[in-house]
Each structure stands twice: as C-alpha cells, then as structure tokens.
Tab-separated table of C-alpha atoms and ligand atoms in Angstrom:
chain	number	residue	atom	x	y	z
A	1	MET	CA	0.000	0.000	0.000
A	2	ALA	CA	2.758	2.463	0.851
A	3	GLN	CA	3.744	2.950	-2.763
A	4	LYS	CA	0.282	4.293	-3.537
A	5	TYR	CA	0.890	7.466	-1.546
A	6	LYS	CA	4.411	8.222	-2.475
A	7	SER	CA	3.736	11.809	-3.627
A	8	VAL	CA	3.089	13.163	-0.145
A	9	PRO	CA	2.397	10.292	2.235
A	10	VAL	CA	-0.244	10.707	4.904
A	11	LYS	CA	1.516	10.567	8.240
A	12	PRO	CA	-0.179	8.720	11.114
A	13	SER	CA	-0.444	12.054	12.906
A	14	GLU	CA	-2.508	13.413	10.013
A	15	ILE	CA	-5.314	10.878	10.412
A	16	THR	CA	-8.471	12.480	11.713
A	17	PRO	CA	-9.201	10.640	14.979
A	18	LYS	CA	-12.126	8.267	14.725
A	19	ASP	CA	-13.998	9.858	17.603
A	20	VAL	CA	-13.661	13.284	16.042
A	21	TYR	CA	-14.787	11.999	12.680
A	22	LEU	CA	-17.639	9.801	13.887
A	23	SER	CA	-18.955	11.976	16.674
A	24	ARG	CA	-18.669	15.459	15.330
A	25	ARG	CA	-21.658	16.470	17.313
A	26	ASP	CA	-20.347	15.121	20.614
A	27	PHE	CA	-16.983	16.597	19.903
A	28	LEU	CA	-18.576	19.944	19.306
A	29	LYS	CA	-20.324	19.744	22.649
A	30	GLN	CA	-17.137	18.744	24.415
A	31	MET	CA	-15.518	21.805	23.008
A	32	GLY	CA	-18.360	23.901	24.415
A	33	ILE	CA	-18.929	25.449	21.060
A	34	VAL	CA	-22.400	26.729	20.236
A	35	THR	CA	-23.376	26.286	16.630
A	36	ALA	CA	-24.014	29.525	14.856
A	37	GLY	CA	-26.624	29.802	12.128
A	38	ALA	CA	-23.970	30.313	9.499
A	39	ALA	CA	-22.338	27.057	10.437
A	40	LEU	CA	-25.456	25.156	9.456
A	41	LEU	CA	-25.106	26.085	5.827
A	42	ALA	CA	-24.053	23.138	3.748
A	43	ALA	CA	-20.724	22.531	2.092
A	44	CYS	CA	-21.306	23.484	-1.430
A	45	SER	CA	-24.136	25.896	-0.817
A	46	THR	CA	-23.953	29.041	-2.840
A	47	ASP	CA	-24.710	30.834	0.464
A	48	ILE	CA	-21.725	29.680	2.453
A	49	PRO	CA	-19.772	32.342	4.284
A	50	ALA	CA	-16.970	33.202	1.912
A	51	GLU	CA	-13.422	32.968	3.126
A	52	PRO	CA	-11.164	35.781	2.003
A	53	SER	CA	-9.742	34.989	-1.397
A	54	THR	CA	-6.475	36.701	-0.529
A	55	ASN	CA	-4.373	37.186	2.578
A	56	VAL	CA	-5.247	33.900	4.203
A	57	GLN	CA	-3.011	33.943	7.256
A	58	PRO	CA	-1.864	30.902	9.192
A	59	ASP	CA	-3.672	30.777	12.530
A	60	THR	CA	-0.434	30.593	14.432
A	61	ALA	CA	0.269	34.152	13.429
A	62	GLN	CA	-3.115	35.444	14.498
A	63	SER	CA	-3.985	34.004	17.921
A	64	VAL	CA	-6.828	36.005	19.522
A	65	ASP	CA	-8.386	37.726	16.546
A	66	VAL	CA	-8.525	34.630	14.465
A	67	SER	CA	-9.758	32.341	17.205
A	68	SER	CA	-13.354	33.570	17.068
A	69	GLU	CA	-13.440	33.542	13.281
A	70	GLU	CA	-11.622	30.266	13.150
A	71	LEU	CA	-13.944	28.717	15.718
A	72	THR	CA	-16.907	29.569	13.516
A	73	ASP	CA	-15.245	27.982	10.546
A	74	TYR	CA	-14.060	25.116	12.682
A	75	GLU	CA	-17.504	24.384	14.092
A	76	ALA	CA	-18.911	24.466	10.601
A	77	ALA	CA	-16.324	21.860	9.645
A	78	ILE	CA	-16.967	19.492	12.502
A	79	ASN	CA	-20.685	19.528	11.823
A	80	TYR	CA	-20.132	18.498	8.283
A	81	ASN	CA	-21.949	15.600	6.764
A	82	ASN	CA	-22.637	16.744	3.320
A	83	TYR	CA	-25.551	14.732	2.133
A	84	TYR	CA	-28.128	17.027	0.628
A	85	GLU	CA	-30.582	14.201	0.001
A	86	PHE	CA	-31.193	14.194	3.749
A	87	THR	CA	-30.730	17.792	4.738
A	88	THR	CA	-28.531	20.794	4.223
A	89	ASP	CA	-28.298	21.015	8.026
A	90	LYS	CA	-24.840	19.716	8.791
A	91	GLU	CA	-25.802	18.525	12.251
A	92	GLY	CA	-28.964	16.866	11.053
A	93	VAL	CA	-27.726	14.362	8.484
A	94	ALA	CA	-26.693	11.515	10.794
A	95	LYS	CA	-30.000	11.505	12.659
A	96	LEU	CA	-32.153	11.719	9.546
A	97	ALA	CA	-30.116	8.979	7.853
A	98	GLN	CA	-30.002	6.561	10.790
A	99	ASP	CA	-32.778	4.278	9.484
A	100	PHE	CA	-31.670	4.447	5.866
A	101	LYS	CA	-31.931	1.017	4.225
A	102	SER	CA	-28.728	0.161	2.418
A	103	ASP	CA	-29.417	-3.571	2.104
A	104	PRO	CA	-30.884	-4.967	-0.104
A	105	TRP	CA	-29.276	-2.705	-2.682
A	106	THR	CA	-28.272	-2.961	-6.297
A	107	VAL	CA	-25.760	-1.104	-8.439
A	108	GLU	CA	-26.493	-1.204	-12.153
A	109	VAL	CA	-23.422	-0.939	-14.369
A	110	THR	CA	-24.565	-0.129	-17.857
A	111	GLY	CA	-24.078	1.952	-20.994
A	112	LEU	CA	-21.124	1.502	-23.332
A	113	VAL	CA	-19.909	-1.813	-21.909
A	114	ASN	CA	-19.717	-5.339	-23.272
A	115	ASN	CA	-20.973	-7.001	-20.090
A	116	PRO	CA	-23.621	-4.845	-18.399
A	117	LYS	CA	-24.442	-6.215	-14.986
A	118	THR	CA	-26.483	-5.408	-11.901
A	119	TYR	CA	-24.596	-6.139	-8.702
A	120	GLY	CA	-26.035	-6.877	-5.277
A	121	VAL	CA	-24.341	-5.947	-1.995
A	122	GLU	CA	-22.674	-9.318	-1.591
A	123	ASP	CA	-21.434	-9.344	-5.191
A	124	LEU	CA	-19.524	-6.140	-4.558
A	125	LEU	CA	-18.332	-6.990	-1.056
A	126	SER	CA	-17.016	-10.438	-1.887
A	127	GLY	CA	-16.399	-10.212	-5.620
A	128	PHE	CA	-13.613	-7.639	-5.494
A	129	THR	CA	-10.429	-7.361	-3.473
A	130	GLN	CA	-11.132	-5.162	-0.476
A	131	GLU	CA	-8.314	-2.884	0.627
A	132	GLU	CA	-7.739	-0.138	3.136
A	133	ARG	CA	-6.660	3.215	1.748
A	134	ILE	CA	-5.786	6.208	3.884
A	135	TYR	CA	-6.711	9.315	1.918
A	136	ARG	CA	-6.999	13.014	2.468
A	137	LEU	CA	-10.491	14.340	1.787
A	138	ARG	CA	-10.441	17.990	0.749
A	139	CYS	CA	-13.791	19.724	0.469
A	140	VAL	CA	-14.191	22.546	-2.035
A	141	GLU	CA	-15.136	24.682	0.950
A	142	ALA	CA	-11.575	24.449	2.304
A	143	TRP	CA	-11.867	21.962	5.134
A	144	SER	CA	-10.163	18.596	5.082
A	145	MET	CA	-9.849	15.253	6.792
A	146	VAL	CA	-7.741	12.162	6.526
A	147	ILE	CA	-9.812	8.996	6.483
A	148	PRO	CA	-8.975	5.310	6.333
A	149	TRP	CA	-11.427	3.934	3.798
A	150	ASN	CA	-12.190	0.322	2.990
A	151	GLY	CA	-13.198	-0.621	-0.497
A	152	PHE	CA	-12.114	-1.827	-3.887
A	153	THR	CA	-10.763	-0.054	-6.933
A	154	LEU	CA	-13.321	1.201	-9.399
A	155	ALA	CA	-10.956	-0.094	-12.090
A	156	SER	CA	-11.493	-3.683	-10.930
A	157	LEU	CA	-15.245	-3.281	-11.372
A	158	LEU	CA	-14.960	-1.525	-14.740
A	159	LYS	CA	-12.603	-4.179	-16.084
A	160	GLU	CA	-15.228	-6.793	-15.345
A	161	VAL	CA	-17.926	-5.036	-17.391
A	162	GLU	CA	-15.437	-4.237	-20.199
A	163	PRO	CA	-15.893	-0.655	-21.400
A	164	LYS	CA	-16.342	-0.398	-25.176
A	165	SER	CA	-13.825	1.630	-27.161
A	166	GLU	CA	-16.363	4.494	-27.548
A	167	ALA	CA	-16.708	4.847	-23.763
A	168	LYS	CA	-14.958	8.031	-22.647
A	169	TYR	CA	-16.702	8.934	-19.385
A	170	VAL	CA	-18.319	7.323	-16.372
A	171	ARG	CA	-21.528	8.762	-14.950
A	172	PHE	CA	-22.621	7.954	-11.397
A	173	GLU	CA	-26.042	8.355	-9.847
A	174	THR	CA	-27.174	8.352	-6.213
A	175	LEU	CA	-30.393	6.733	-5.030
A	176	LEU	CA	-33.414	9.013	-5.217
A	177	ASP	CA	-36.024	7.986	-2.661
A	178	GLU	CA	-38.248	10.704	-1.267
A	179	ASN	CA	-39.545	8.416	1.468
A	180	GLN	CA	-36.107	7.892	2.929
A	181	MET	CA	-34.407	11.094	1.872
A	182	PRO	CA	-36.414	14.102	2.990
A	183	GLY	CA	-34.064	16.592	1.389
A	184	THR	CA	-35.025	15.367	-2.075
A	185	LYS	CA	-38.463	16.916	-1.636
A	186	ASN	CA	-36.706	20.220	-2.177
A	187	ARG	CA	-37.340	20.818	-5.862
A	188	LEU	CA	-34.713	23.545	-6.064
A	189	TYR	CA	-32.092	20.850	-6.522
A	190	PRO	CA	-31.708	18.740	-9.681
A	191	TRP	CA	-32.092	15.254	-8.173
A	192	PRO	CA	-30.757	12.666	-8.416
A	193	TYR	CA	-27.221	13.656	-7.368
A	194	VAL	CA	-24.987	12.906	-10.344
A	195	GLU	CA	-21.232	12.855	-10.727
A	196	GLY	CA	-18.840	11.973	-13.483
A	197	LEU	CA	-15.246	11.072	-14.257
A	198	ARG	CA	-13.274	10.692	-17.423
A	199	LEU	CA	-12.698	6.989	-18.056
A	200	ASP	CA	-8.955	7.255	-17.459
A	201	GLU	CA	-9.598	9.034	-14.135
A	202	ALA	CA	-12.041	6.296	-13.195
A	203	MET	CA	-9.456	3.665	-14.070
A	204	ASN	CA	-6.716	5.334	-12.009
A	205	ASP	CA	-5.624	3.123	-9.148
A	206	LEU	CA	-6.462	5.779	-6.549
A	207	THR	CA	-10.160	5.829	-7.455
A	208	LEU	CA	-11.955	3.784	-4.855
A	209	MET	CA	-15.433	2.372	-4.421
A	210	ALA	CA	-15.662	2.671	-0.662
A	211	THR	CA	-17.586	0.115	1.345
A	212	GLY	CA	-16.398	1.138	4.785
A	213	LEU	CA	-14.333	3.468	6.885
A	214	TYR	CA	-12.183	2.915	9.952
A	215	GLY	CA	-12.599	-0.822	9.383
A	216	GLU	CA	-16.373	-0.666	9.777
A	217	MET	CA	-19.191	-0.720	7.266
A	218	LEU	CA	-20.035	2.652	5.807
A	219	MET	CA	-22.575	4.555	7.812
A	220	PRO	CA	-25.625	5.943	6.000
A	221	GLN	CA	-24.504	9.543	6.383
A	222	ASN	CA	-21.224	8.667	4.679
A	223	GLY	CA	-22.902	7.117	1.677
A	224	ALA	CA	-23.691	3.506	2.537
A	225	PRO	CA	-23.504	0.993	1.044
A	226	PHE	CA	-21.180	2.160	-1.783
A	227	ARG	CA	-19.665	5.541	-2.483
A	228	LEU	CA	-16.900	6.861	-4.623
A	229	VAL	CA	-13.696	8.303	-3.167
A	230	VAL	CA	-11.567	10.331	-5.575
A	231	PRO	CA	-8.906	11.781	-3.294
A	232	TRP	CA	-7.275	14.275	-5.679
A	233	LYS	CA	-10.589	15.986	-6.407
A	234	TYR	CA	-12.803	18.176	-4.260
A	235	GLY	CA	-15.113	16.178	-2.008
A	236	PHE	CA	-18.264	16.760	-4.022
A	237	LYS	CA	-16.914	14.386	-6.684
A	238	SER	CA	-17.050	11.551	-4.108
A	239	ILE	CA	-20.675	10.664	-4.713
A	240	LYS	CA	-22.554	8.687	-2.078
A	241	SER	CA	-24.987	5.746	-2.119
A	242	ILE	CA	-24.484	4.866	-5.777
A	243	VAL	CA	-27.214	2.941	-7.609
A	244	LYS	CA	-26.118	3.405	-11.207
A	245	ILE	CA	-22.825	3.579	-13.073
A	246	GLU	CA	-23.085	4.356	-16.760
A	247	LEU	CA	-20.300	4.410	-19.340
A	248	THR	CA	-20.900	7.161	-21.894
A	249	ASP	CA	-19.242	9.046	-24.725
A	250	GLU	CA	-20.419	12.423	-23.406
A	251	GLU	CA	-19.090	14.404	-20.456
A	252	PRO	CA	-21.701	14.041	-17.706
A	253	LEU	CA	-23.147	17.169	-16.138
A	254	ASN	CA	-22.699	16.898	-12.394
A	255	PHE	CA	-25.076	18.078	-9.674
A	256	TRP	CA	-23.042	21.125	-8.628
A	257	GLN	CA	-22.183	22.138	-12.178
A	258	GLU	CA	-25.871	22.179	-12.961
A	259	ILE	CA	-26.636	24.347	-9.937
A	260	ALA	CA	-23.705	26.776	-10.240
A	261	PRO	CA	-21.707	26.323	-13.447
A	262	ASN	CA	-19.702	29.457	-12.715
A	263	GLU	CA	-18.446	27.935	-9.452
A	264	TYR	CA	-18.144	24.181	-9.973
A	265	GLY	CA	-16.636	22.361	-12.910
A	266	PHE	CA	-16.429	18.850	-14.220
A	267	TYR	CA	-12.828	18.180	-13.233
A	268	ALA	CA	-12.780	19.839	-9.801
A	269	ASN	CA	-9.180	18.832	-9.151
A	270	VAL	CA	-7.795	20.180	-5.901
A	271	ASN	CA	-5.669	23.139	-6.937
A	272	PRO	CA	-4.327	25.665	-4.434
A	273	ASN	CA	-3.528	28.061	-7.275
A	274	VAL	CA	-7.071	28.418	-8.550
A	275	ASP	CA	-9.449	30.126	-6.168
A	276	HIS	CA	-13.105	29.407	-5.924
A	277	PRO	CA	-14.856	32.532	-7.223
A	278	ARG	CA	-15.756	33.407	-3.630
A	279	TRP	CA	-12.857	32.128	-1.538
A	280	SER	CA	-9.242	31.052	-1.607
A	281	GLN	CA	-8.238	27.451	-2.157
A	282	ALA	CA	-4.631	28.078	-1.091
A	283	SER	CA	-5.102	26.676	2.407
A	284	GLU	CA	-7.500	24.525	4.358
A	285	ARG	CA	-8.752	23.702	7.795
A	286	ARG	CA	-7.966	20.146	8.871
A	287	ILE	CA	-10.759	18.821	11.073
A	288	GLY	CA	-9.489	18.537	14.637
A	289	GLU	CA	-6.735	21.095	14.154
A	290	LEU	CA	-6.815	24.775	14.796
A	291	SER	CA	-4.107	25.805	12.368
A	292	ARG	CA	-4.554	26.074	8.654
A	293	ARG	CA	-2.542	23.887	6.344
A	294	GLU	CA	-1.389	24.690	2.874
A	295	THR	CA	-3.485	22.946	0.287
A	296	LEU	CA	-1.454	20.607	-1.893
A	297	MET	CA	-1.689	20.369	-5.668
A	298	PHE	CA	-3.991	17.451	-6.513
A	299	ASN	CA	-4.402	17.153	-2.756
A	300	GLY	CA	-0.923	15.628	-2.524
A	301	TYR	CA	-1.471	12.985	-5.210
A	302	ALA	CA	0.271	14.732	-8.120
A	303	GLU	CA	2.667	11.906	-8.695
A	304	GLU	CA	-0.181	9.485	-9.304
A	305	VAL	CA	-2.502	11.709	-11.330
A	306	ALA	CA	-0.738	14.726	-12.879
A	307	TYR	CA	-0.168	12.784	-16.115
A	308	LEU	CA	-3.932	12.701	-16.651
A	309	TYR	CA	-3.992	16.451	-17.207
A	310	GLU	CA	-0.912	16.996	-19.340
A	311	GLY	CA	-1.588	19.681	-21.902
A	312	MET	CA	-4.558	21.077	-19.985
A	313	ASP	CA	-4.455	24.624	-18.656
A	314	LEU	CA	-4.559	24.054	-14.913
A	315	THR	CA	-4.854	27.761	-14.161
A	316	LYS	CA	-8.291	27.683	-15.733
A	317	PHE	CA	-11.247	27.047	-13.462
A	318	TYR	CA	-12.603	23.642	-14.312
B	1	LIG	N1	-23.038	12.601	-2.431
B	1	LIG	C1	-24.365	12.791	-2.454
B	1	LIG	N2	-25.162	11.861	-3.029
B	1	LIG	N3	-24.963	13.887	-1.919
B	1	LIG	C2	-24.199	14.887	-1.352
B	1	LIG	O1	-24.774	15.903	-0.883
B	1	LIG	N4	-21.939	15.699	-0.822
B	1	LIG	C3	-20.542	15.686	-1.324
B	1	LIG	C4	-19.939	14.285	-1.254
B	1	LIG	N5	-20.882	13.308	-1.793
B	1	LIG	C5	-22.781	14.734	-1.330
B	1	LIG	C6	-22.228	13.538	-1.853
B	1	LIG	C7	-19.672	16.620	-0.611
B	1	LIG	S1	-19.904	18.281	-0.968
B	1	LIG	C8	-18.679	16.191	0.235
B	1	LIG	S2	-17.525	17.289	0.842
B	1	LIG	C9	-18.569	14.788	0.657
B	1	LIG	O2	-19.606	13.977	0.097
B	1	LIG	C10	-18.620	14.686	2.170
B	1	LIG	O3	-18.472	13.368	2.605
B	1	LIG	P1	-18.635	13.031	4.163
B	1	LIG	O4	-19.953	13.552	4.651
B	1	LIG	O5	-18.541	11.536	4.242
B	1	LIG	O6	-17.501	13.703	4.893
C-alpha cells in the first residue's frame, strides 16, 4: 500500500481521529462550542460564508483575533456531513439517515460496456479485493480530513464489465427515494445527485469504491452501502450511495455544475492556485486542528494523477 501514496504520504499524525470523525456532534459539545446559524449552511451551498480569497493567514500568526473567526469555521467543519438528500443542516444528516436502508441494494453498471451487470451488496463486497486506503479528503469549501477507507478499486469493477472503445466517461447516480431522503423533496435541486469522471480518471488506481471506513461498514450519512472516493478531487466528486454507473461518450453534467456552473466544474481537481470565485483554495482547515494547512496540488497525489492532465491549462477554473 505504501507505494500508492508516495507523492506526499499521509503521516499517522494526520489521520483524523475516529472519535472526532464519527462523533462530530459530541466533539462539538465537548468543546463547548455553540453552533451559529452560518455554520449550518451546507458545504457546497452558494450561500456559504466566503473565506477571504487573498491574505489567508496561518492561525499561528493570528492568535486572539482569528480564534473567534476560526472557531466559527471550525464548528462548521466538525458539523459536516454533506448529504443534501437528507438535509442541508450539517448537524442533522446523521439523525435523519439513521434508518436508511442500504441492504438490499443494487448497483447497475450499464451503458457503453460489453458485459452490463447489476450487482447486489454481496457481489460487490465479496467479488472484489477489499483494501484499506488512507486518503486526504479535501472539500471545495476548504476543510479537510484524513480517512482510512475500505473498499475496492473502481478499475477492478470496470474491467469486469469491459468498457467499449467508444466509452470516454463514467456517470454515477445516487439513489433518489423521497420516502427515505427528505431533502429530495426540495425541488430547487436537480435530483438525483450525479457525478462523473473521465474513463482514465475512473481507471486510475487511486479511485476507490468505498464500502467502509475505519474498518467498519459505511454509515448511512457517509454514503452507505457504496460511495466513490476520488482523493485528488474536491469532495463533491465523491458521490454517495451509488445505484447506477453508466459508461458514456459524453461528459456528464454533475449536480453542482448544474446548480452553479460558474463555481463548480467537471474536473474539480484540488488546486491551491485556482481560487473558488468566492474564496481562496490556497489553504485549508484540517478537522481537529486549529491551524490552517497549505493545500497541496492534486491534494498531494500529483505523482499518481498529474499525467492525466498533461496539456490542460490548470490555471483555468474547471
Ligand atoms: N453525495 C451525495 N449523493 N450527496 C451529497 O450531498 N456531498 C458531497 C460528497 N458526496 C454529497 C455527496 C460533498 S460536498 C462532500 S464534501 C462529501 O460527500 C462529504 O463526505 P462526508 O460527509 O462523508 O464527509
């Protein structure tokens, strides 16, 4: 496994502690932090409080002044479970998702493939080599975590269905079930949640179909039973609770592109040199830490993925 992270390896000290990750709410209470209204706004909301796009100072240099501002940002981060199908209330996702039925479940793999197939839970859990991968997760909103995921490579699944030569992209779709997912009653959003990758990105060894985290089965709020994890891209590309994977010859339009095409692109590669139109991407808040960290190009995975974008203008907002 070590060779997979050779660009900038995740150090053990970087791993977001399980209790912090799993019990954001409890952790928040322990810290005695009261959630402000602004902190309840969801990750990719067009209403999020913008961070300054310039002059982002490391916290260490700002002590008192920054602490109140940073605590607001920090509390927003530790309440994060971005799963709009349930709610845009960061603290509300886990509770609303607790009875979510993720078994039985099927994932249809279809489109431009020689062997289309619909997989059940057991097919995916036992049919592919399960691994643990420790990845950084960098949200477009400039918070980050380091999570040990369990899962299998998307490439191993795609090889089995055999993409046809015309297949250039992979389109993913999340379950849409109004009875279980109250947030989907909000017609302002273009449900179902859709994401997409270029086929070569999907085939990259880093691209994971996650089935668990911290050695346990995925929890509903994290996208049970199967979600994508694409660690060099902003978190919104890591689509949850997938029911359909379709190989296509057209670039899929993703959920956030459809909502705000001026702010979210198809590629969404982590790039500290290209700001979001409303905030800087140069640094990030690591959950559980008070200091900001510099954001790394491709989230630290340049060695594994930079070749995919040769010839592309990376200063352009994609
Ligand atoms: N997938 C679906 N179906 N719906 C969502 O709202 N949010 C995305 C991504 N996958 C989202 C989704 C965003 S913006 C982020 S940052 C990550 O999930 C957050 O994953 P986490 O809650 O497990 O930390």
